[in-house]
Amino acid sequence: MIFFNAFLLSGLICLIGQIILDNTKLTPGHVTSLFTVCGAILSFLGIYKKLIEWGGAGATVVISNFGHLLYQAGVEGFSSFGVMGFFSGLLTKSSAAIVSAIVFSFLFSLVFKPKD
């Protein structure tokens, strides 16, 4: 059942993104930023953890999880070390995601050629 829930949740998030792209003048970069902010807001409201419990990987592999990760890292760092801990928490928790995105983007750019 967890696979079905993950499929439904990630499919719903992708559907929302596609509807936004089709019906507005927003670019994919805008939608990515919007989903990241929405993930942080849902994390602040305590909803994103429930989505992860229900949807598993369906909630953890989409871009909204990056907002959730940033929010959780900031709160954890702030509670431990104050204002400077907020910034250091953001960097330590999100560095693996940022570095992997850069490395995989570079590797894919070596393999695939962009279209004009």
XYZ file of N, CA, C and O in Angstrom, residues 23-75:
212
model
N -1.517 26.658 -17.242
C -2.538 27.693 -17.123
C -2.025 29.053 -16.666
O -2.812 29.969 -16.475
N -0.731 29.171 -16.469
C -0.164 30.463 -16.081
C 1.036 30.755 -16.965
O 1.433 29.924 -17.782
N 1.608 31.909 -16.782
C 2.810 32.276 -17.528
C 4.073 32.024 -16.706
O 5.137 32.524 -17.045
N 3.953 31.252 -15.647
C 5.107 30.941 -14.809
C 6.034 29.967 -15.529
O 5.579 29.085 -16.247
N 7.315 30.139 -15.319
C 8.307 29.239 -15.905
C 8.554 28.060 -14.959
O 8.151 28.107 -13.781
N 9.216 27.003 -15.423
C 9.540 25.896 -14.517
C 10.363 26.333 -13.301
O 10.208 25.775 -12.217
N 11.210 27.330 -13.465
C 11.964 27.853 -12.322
C 11.069 28.482 -11.274
O 11.294 28.325 -10.071
N 10.035 29.197 -11.737
C 9.066 29.768 -10.793
C 8.320 28.672 -10.042
O 8.109 28.768 -8.825
N 7.913 27.641 -10.753
C 7.158 26.550 -10.120
C 8.043 25.804 -9.128
O 7.591 25.432 -8.038
N 9.308 25.607 -9.466
C 10.243 24.959 -8.548
C 10.386 25.774 -7.262
O 10.328 25.228 -6.157
N 10.538 27.075 -7.408
C 10.634 27.945 -6.228
C 9.345 27.930 -5.426
O 9.372 27.897 -4.188
N 8.220 27.937 -6.117
C 6.918 27.900 -5.452
C 6.757 26.621 -4.644
O 6.322 26.660 -3.488
N 7.132 25.486 -5.221
C 7.010 24.220 -4.502
C 7.963 24.140 -3.316
O 7.628 23.565 -2.283
N 9.146 24.720 -3.453
C 10.091 24.736 -2.336
C 9.536 25.555 -1.177
O 9.578 25.125 -0.020
N 8.968 26.706 -1.484
C 8.370 27.550 -0.439
C 7.151 26.861 0.168
O 6.965 26.878 1.395
N 6.334 26.223 -0.667
C 5.167 25.498 -0.150
C 5.591 24.357 0.766
O 4.941 24.098 1.785
N 6.679 23.673 0.430
C 7.193 22.607 1.295
C 7.615 23.142 2.653
O 7.362 22.522 3.684
N 8.249 24.316 2.665
C 8.651 24.930 3.938
C 7.426 25.356 4.742
O 7.388 25.180 5.961
N 6.423 25.901 4.066
C 5.201 26.325 4.762
C 4.466 25.120 5.333
O 4.009 25.147 6.485
N 4.359 24.049 4.543
C 3.701 22.837 5.041
C 4.477 22.224 6.202
O 3.879 21.671 7.126
N 5.790 22.334 6.173
C 6.604 21.852 7.287
C 6.364 22.695 8.533
O 6.253 22.169 9.640
N 6.271 24.007 8.358
C 5.991 24.912 9.476
C 4.640 24.582 10.117
O 4.492 24.609 11.340
N 3.658 24.244 9.292
C 2.319 23.918 9.799
C 2.220 22.498 10.347
O 1.199 22.129 10.918
N 3.269 21.699 10.180
C 3.263 20.323 10.676
C 2.576 19.342 9.744
O 2.362 18.185 10.117
N 2.277 19.761 8.540
C 1.565 18.901 7.593
C 2.537 18.022 6.814
O 2.221 16.877 6.483
N 3.730 18.520 6.536
C 4.640 17.778 5.665
C 5.110 16.470 6.292
O 5.284 15.469 5.596
N 5.304 16.431 7.594
C 5.691 15.172 8.255
C 4.589 14.129 8.109
O 4.865 12.945 7.924
N 3.339 14.566 8.174
C 2.220 13.637 7.976
C 2.182 13.140 6.536
O 1.859 11.979 6.286
N 2.525 14.013 5.580
C 2.599 13.589 4.183
C 3.698 12.548 3.988
O 3.512 11.580 3.240
N 4.820 12.733 4.664
C 5.916 11.759 4.567
C 5.504 10.431 5.183
O 5.789 9.364 4.635
N 4.817 10.474 6.313
C 4.352 9.236 6.932
C 3.363 8.506 6.041
O 3.381 7.283 5.948
N 2.486 9.243 5.378
C 1.470 8.620 4.529
C 2.026 8.205 3.171
O 1.775 7.112 2.693
N 2.807 9.095 2.541
C 3.253 8.847 1.177
C 4.666 8.343 1.037
O 5.083 7.990 -0.060
N 5.424 8.309 2.096
C 6.789 7.797 2.037
C 7.642 8.531 1.019
O 7.770 9.747 1.041
N 8.212 7.765 0.093
C 9.102 8.341 -0.923
C 8.366 9.296 -1.848
O 8.992 10.148 -2.469
N 7.056 9.193 -1.945
C 6.297 10.124 -2.770
C 6.396 11.551 -2.268
O 6.214 12.498 -3.023
N 6.705 11.716 -0.996
C 6.862 13.054 -0.427
C 8.320 13.457 -0.281
O 8.619 14.630 -0.152
N 9.227 12.490 -0.319
C 10.626 12.817 -0.060
C 11.469 13.005 -1.319
O 12.597 13.470 -1.225
N 10.964 12.637 -2.482
C 11.766 12.782 -3.694
C 11.378 13.997 -4.529
O 12.076 14.337 -5.472
N 10.310 14.655 -4.204
C 9.878 15.824 -4.977
C 10.522 17.090 -4.417
O 11.051 17.105 -3.310
N 10.466 18.168 -5.179
C 11.174 19.401 -4.826
C 10.615 20.044 -3.552
O 11.340 20.740 -2.843
N 9.374 19.795 -3.223
C 8.823 20.381 -1.996
C 9.531 19.854 -0.749
O 9.573 20.526 0.277
N 10.127 18.667 -0.849
C 10.878 18.130 0.279
C 12.109 18.980 0.576
O 12.562 19.041 1.715
N 12.661 19.654 -0.435
C 13.816 20.519 -0.192
C 13.423 21.678 0.716
O 14.187 22.069 1.606
N 12.228 22.233 0.532
C 11.738 23.279 1.428
C 11.552 22.759 2.836
O 11.888 23.429 3.819
N 11.024 21.550 2.943
C 10.851 20.908 4.249
C 12.209 20.701 4.912
O 12.386 20.994 6.098
N 13.187 20.221 4.138
C 14.529 20.003 4.657
C 15.158 21.300 5.144
O 15.738 21.354 6.224
N 15.030 22.361 4.370
C 15.594 23.648 4.775
C 14.943 24.169 6.047
O 15.625 24.668 6.951
N 13.622 24.065 6.126
C 12.930 24.555 7.318
C 13.363 23.772 8.555
O 13.666 24.362 9.598
N 13.367 22.446 8.455
C 13.738 21.617 9.601
C 15.180 21.881 10.039
O 15.472 21.932 11.229
N 16.082 22.045 9.064
C 17.483 22.318 9.398
C 17.632 23.675 10.076
O 18.400 23.814 11.033
N 16.896 24.674 9.593
C 16.965 25.999 10.206
C 16.444 26.007 11.626
O 17.044 26.602 12.526
N 15.344 25.333 11.855
C 14.759 25.273 13.205
C 15.683 24.513 14.153
O 15.911 24.939 15.291
